[in-house]
Amino acid sequence: MSESERTRYGLDTAPRRPIAVIGLACRLPGAPDPDGLWRLLRAGESAVRRTPADRMRLAGASLEDAAGDDVPRWGGFLEEVDRFDAGFFGVSPREADAMDPQQRLVLELAWEALEDARIIPDRLGSTSTGVFIGAAHDDYATVLHGLGPESVTHQSLTGTHRAIIANRLSYLLGLRGPSITLDSAQSSSLVALHLACESLRCGDSDVAIAGGVNLQLSPDSSLFPHRFGALSPDGRCYTFDARANGYVRGEGGGLVVLKPLDLALADGDPIRAVIRGSAVNNDGGGDTLTSPEPRAQEDVIRRALRHAGAAPRDIQYVELHGTGTPVGDPVEAAALGAVLGAGRSADEQVRVGSVKTNVGHLEGAAGIASLLKTVLALQHRELPPSLNYETPNPDIPLDAYRLRVQDAVGPWPRPELPLMAGVSSFGMGGTNAHVVLEEAPVLPQPGTGRGDAVPVFASGGVVPWVVSGRGGEGLAGQAGRLGSFVESAGEDVRPVDVAWSLAATRSAFENRAVVLGVQGDELAAGLGALASGEVIGAGVVRGRVAQVGDGPVFVFPGQGAQWVGMGRELWDVSPVFAASMEACEAALAPYVGWSL
């Protein structure tokens, strides 16, 4: 890394050690993964809908009975939150029944985020990996209480205790770092991210998993924010718009995998974005307990900038807390204007937007949804639109604040400069968080990661795609998912890259298969056969192992199965195999009169 880049990312001078975001995972309304989230955002679509029937009646109570007819029946909802592959995570069916679906969702997201970071989850045991999860509600406990004392089992305490959302993940993977579920109301997940960064900086964690989760499972859970006056009767978030009248609830979760930037660079990790700095404070008492205080919001933004070693004019975009409430929006805009707008010319406006207009307000997981949106915007070097914006709120003088709502897909204002953004999240009790993000460094050549100097197979020859799963259905499902990826990626797929990733960055389970081929379409056909259970041809080998080994082994038994030139093709296409054979030849040379 050049000296100028080291200076740019503050590796030597920033007050806070920069943190790399190396893995992403999310399950949000209308977006089952980060790619789906970007498609939703870029298309300017809303995933808010009428409350589905399965949420209208739970635990024997209907929404009308529990909350009354006047509660807005809109929200951003996930599909099939009751579904969970308990066997994959080693959880018994009885314990799975007692587990809060928020616990289940965090296990799933963590596995996906670690795989996205090219970290094999089951190799993290006994490492100082920290888990920091924001969660503000425990609706599942409310549902169980509604069923009466007979619903309480031996597993109910751990199944419904909010602390176990983080602790269960640490237990599953055998992690020794901090394991914390925290609740600071709506800012919970961004505060969790801040604490994760601080844990990495002080050395308590070597790697951290951070984010938040929020599910609406109790039919009366919307009654509280409705009676408080927070919900929009229209079921829309009109962020910074004159129609702002409250927010619409959303559910889902998101996690990121974090690592100090210098270590991520050294290890060749896939860097999605860089957390330059972050800060957390409390407003210390506004007009009321829940009234936002502008000076406190100004202070948390200034602190985050100072920790990042960044100037206000470096920020090109801010992902707002942006709930669309008549009180909150003007205060947030005023704080941004005071910190970021000062000294800017009229044509240097800070772009702003809110993911809540797409998926609703995820409450305890709202901050991580905002952060994921911003990371994707940095990666794609494009700003997606903030929805439901037509007429500026008359209490927000955008021009004077040097702010502009990003209401259409477009480029960053100054793409020739390093892209830098802020993310805000505020809790109703006054706990505020702000994070400063920068785009990932452009490296001259992507590393293969984890110390692998060269891929096992050279491009252009026959390559193996190894697939595994827990059980036959799991194996078929993995083959189907990989096949869908290959189909959607098209010509962008390099078979050798996929082969390396499958062999080096995925857990190996007992049910396994290898698909052999040269071209992507040939390999995709083998995956299709494997996924559908068709007759397996010569290009697909399937089986089950009794015990997981430490790595691949080549065996040449010398019992008559050998032939002239055996291994020559492998020598030609596999640099690793060739290097090993050359080392063997050098070792044998003093003792034999022939060459391998």
Short mmCIF file of C-alpha atoms in Angstrom, two decimals, residues 226-408:
data_model
loop_
_atom_site.label_atom_id
_atom_site.label_comp_id
_atom_site.label_asym_id
_atom_site.label_seq_id
_atom_site.Cartn_x
_atom_site.Cartn_y
_atom_site.Cartn_z
CA HIS A 226 -49.16 4.10 17.91
CA ARG A 227 -50.48 5.39 21.24
CA PHE A 228 -47.21 7.28 21.67
CA GLY A 229 -48.00 9.07 18.42
CA ALA A 230 -45.00 7.83 16.42
CA LEU A 231 -46.67 5.86 13.60
CA SER A 232 -47.75 7.27 10.26
CA PRO A 233 -51.44 6.63 9.60
CA ASP A 234 -50.56 6.41 5.88
CA GLY A 235 -48.07 3.59 6.38
CA ARG A 236 -45.24 5.63 4.81
CA CYS A 237 -42.09 7.40 5.99
CA TYR A 238 -42.15 10.90 4.45
CA THR A 239 -38.58 11.76 5.41
CA PHE A 240 -37.86 15.52 5.18
CA ASP A 241 -41.15 15.94 3.28
CA ALA A 242 -43.96 18.35 4.15
CA ARG A 243 -46.26 15.32 4.68
CA ALA A 244 -44.07 13.89 7.48
CA ASN A 245 -46.46 12.40 10.03
CA GLY A 246 -44.60 9.50 11.64
CA TYR A 247 -42.88 6.29 10.64
CA VAL A 248 -43.95 2.82 9.51
CA ARG A 249 -42.49 -0.17 11.34
CA GLY A 250 -40.16 -2.62 9.64
CA GLU A 251 -38.47 -5.86 10.58
CA GLY A 252 -35.43 -7.86 9.65
CA GLY A 253 -31.77 -7.92 10.53
CA GLY A 254 -28.29 -7.24 9.29
CA LEU A 255 -24.74 -8.07 10.34
CA VAL A 256 -21.27 -7.00 9.29
CA VAL A 257 -17.91 -8.66 9.92
CA LEU A 258 -15.24 -6.20 11.03
CA LYS A 259 -11.44 -6.27 11.29
CA PRO A 260 -8.74 -3.61 11.76
CA LEU A 261 -7.91 -2.24 8.32
CA ASP A 262 -4.18 -2.94 8.53
CA LEU A 263 -4.83 -6.60 9.39
CA ALA A 264 -7.50 -6.96 6.69
CA LEU A 265 -5.05 -5.62 4.10
CA ALA A 266 -2.31 -7.96 5.30
CA ASP A 267 -4.65 -10.97 5.16
CA GLY A 268 -6.05 -10.15 1.72
CA ASP A 269 -9.61 -9.88 3.02
CA PRO A 270 -12.41 -8.56 0.77
CA ILE A 271 -12.86 -4.97 2.00
CA ARG A 272 -16.34 -3.52 1.38
CA ALA A 273 -15.80 -0.17 3.08
CA VAL A 274 -13.74 1.47 5.82
CA ILE A 275 -15.12 2.76 9.14
CA ARG A 276 -12.98 5.84 9.69
CA GLY A 277 -14.54 6.85 12.99
CA SER A 278 -17.66 6.71 15.14
CA ALA A 279 -19.09 8.29 18.26
CA VAL A 280 -21.92 7.80 20.75
CA ASN A 281 -23.47 10.24 23.24
CA ASN A 282 -26.72 11.11 24.98
CA ASP A 283 -28.60 14.39 24.76
CA GLY A 284 -28.61 14.71 28.54
CA GLY A 285 -32.18 15.90 28.65
CA GLY A 286 -34.10 17.86 26.05
CA ASP A 287 -37.49 19.46 26.55
CA THR A 288 -38.87 16.01 27.40
CA LEU A 289 -37.43 12.52 27.89
CA THR A 290 -37.95 11.68 24.22
CA SER A 291 -37.44 15.10 22.58
CA PRO A 292 -34.32 15.19 20.35
CA GLU A 293 -31.76 17.81 21.32
CA PRO A 294 -29.98 19.51 18.37
CA ARG A 295 -26.75 20.40 20.19
CA ALA A 296 -26.25 16.78 21.25
CA GLN A 297 -26.71 15.61 17.66
CA GLU A 298 -24.22 18.23 16.50
CA ASP A 299 -21.77 17.02 19.12
CA VAL A 300 -21.95 13.34 18.16
CA ILE A 301 -21.33 14.20 14.48
CA ARG A 302 -18.35 16.41 15.37
CA ARG A 303 -16.89 13.72 17.60
CA ALA A 304 -17.21 11.09 14.86
CA LEU A 305 -15.49 13.40 12.36
CA ARG A 306 -12.69 14.10 14.81
CA HIS A 307 -12.19 10.40 15.48
CA ALA A 308 -12.11 9.82 11.72
CA GLY A 309 -9.56 12.52 11.11
CA ALA A 310 -12.01 13.97 8.55
CA ALA A 311 -13.21 17.49 7.79
CA PRO A 312 -16.93 18.35 7.46
CA ARG A 313 -16.48 19.13 3.76
CA ASP A 314 -15.15 15.59 3.16
CA ILE A 315 -18.67 14.22 3.73
CA GLN A 316 -20.64 13.93 0.48
CA TYR A 317 -23.66 11.96 1.73
CA VAL A 318 -25.43 11.28 5.02
CA GLU A 319 -27.76 8.37 5.60
CA LEU A 320 -30.26 9.96 7.95
CA HIS A 321 -31.95 8.60 11.01
CA GLY A 322 -34.79 10.05 8.97
CA THR A 323 -37.94 8.71 10.60
CA GLY A 324 -40.29 11.19 8.94
CA THR A 325 -41.62 12.59 12.21
CA PRO A 326 -42.67 16.26 12.48
CA VAL A 327 -40.36 16.86 15.45
CA GLY A 328 -37.37 14.66 14.66
CA ASP A 329 -36.70 15.60 11.03
CA PRO A 330 -36.23 19.38 11.59
CA VAL A 331 -33.90 18.79 14.55
CA GLU A 332 -31.78 16.31 12.59
CA ALA A 333 -31.58 18.65 9.59
CA ALA A 334 -30.55 21.59 11.80
CA ALA A 335 -27.75 19.59 13.40
CA LEU A 336 -26.43 18.47 10.00
CA GLY A 337 -26.60 22.00 8.68
CA ALA A 338 -24.68 23.37 11.66
CA VAL A 339 -21.85 20.82 11.36
CA LEU A 340 -21.63 19.91 7.67
CA GLY A 341 -23.22 22.89 5.96
CA ALA A 342 -21.01 25.59 7.42
CA GLY A 343 -18.47 26.91 4.95
CA ARG A 344 -19.98 25.17 1.93
CA SER A 345 -20.98 27.00 -1.22
CA ALA A 346 -24.49 26.66 -2.63
CA ASP A 347 -23.35 24.05 -5.15
CA GLU A 348 -21.65 21.85 -2.51
CA GLN A 349 -24.79 20.43 -0.95
CA VAL A 350 -24.62 17.30 1.18
CA ARG A 351 -26.91 14.62 -0.23
CA VAL A 352 -29.19 12.95 2.32
CA GLY A 353 -31.64 10.04 2.31
CA SER A 354 -33.29 7.39 4.47
CA VAL A 355 -33.61 3.62 3.93
CA LYS A 356 -36.69 3.76 6.16
CA THR A 357 -38.63 4.98 3.13
CA ASN A 358 -37.91 1.60 1.46
CA VAL A 359 -38.20 -0.97 4.25
CA GLY A 360 -39.69 0.85 7.23
CA HIS A 361 -38.12 1.70 10.58
CA LEU A 362 -36.37 -1.41 11.92
CA GLU A 363 -36.14 0.16 15.39
CA GLY A 364 -33.40 -1.81 17.19
CA ALA A 365 -31.94 -2.84 13.79
CA ALA A 366 -32.50 0.51 12.05
CA GLY A 367 -28.88 1.65 12.25
CA ILE A 368 -27.43 -1.46 10.61
CA ALA A 369 -29.93 -1.18 7.75
CA SER A 370 -28.74 2.39 7.21
CA LEU A 371 -25.10 1.34 7.35
CA LEU A 372 -25.62 -1.51 4.85
CA LYS A 373 -27.28 0.88 2.41
CA THR A 374 -24.35 3.27 2.68
CA VAL A 375 -21.72 0.54 2.26
CA LEU A 376 -23.48 -0.61 -0.92
CA ALA A 377 -23.67 2.97 -2.22
CA LEU A 378 -19.91 3.30 -1.66
CA GLN A 379 -19.19 -0.01 -3.36
CA HIS A 380 -21.32 0.81 -6.41
CA ARG A 381 -20.24 4.48 -6.41
CA GLU A 382 -23.86 5.47 -6.88
CA LEU A 383 -26.53 7.02 -4.66
CA PRO A 384 -29.99 5.39 -4.64
CA PRO A 385 -33.15 7.47 -4.18
CA SER A 386 -34.88 8.28 -0.92
CA LEU A 387 -38.61 7.69 -1.48
CA ASN A 388 -41.80 9.63 -0.68
CA TYR A 389 -40.18 13.03 -1.14
CA GLU A 390 -42.10 15.68 -3.10
CA THR A 391 -42.31 18.96 -1.17
CA PRO A 392 -39.64 20.02 1.34
CA ASN A 393 -40.74 20.22 4.96
CA PRO A 394 -41.38 23.96 5.57
CA ASP A 395 -39.53 23.67 8.88
CA ILE A 396 -36.34 22.49 7.10
CA PRO A 397 -34.54 25.25 5.10
CA LEU A 398 -32.52 22.82 2.97
CA ASP A 399 -30.72 25.51 0.96
CA ALA A 400 -29.57 27.34 4.07
CA TYR A 401 -28.36 24.05 5.60
CA ARG A 402 -26.63 23.09 2.32
CA LEU A 403 -28.59 19.82 2.23
CA ARG A 404 -30.31 18.11 -0.68
CA VAL A 405 -32.57 15.05 -0.55
CA GLN A 406 -31.32 12.37 -2.95
CA ASP A 407 -34.64 11.66 -4.68
CA ALA A 408 -33.30 9.87 -7.79
#
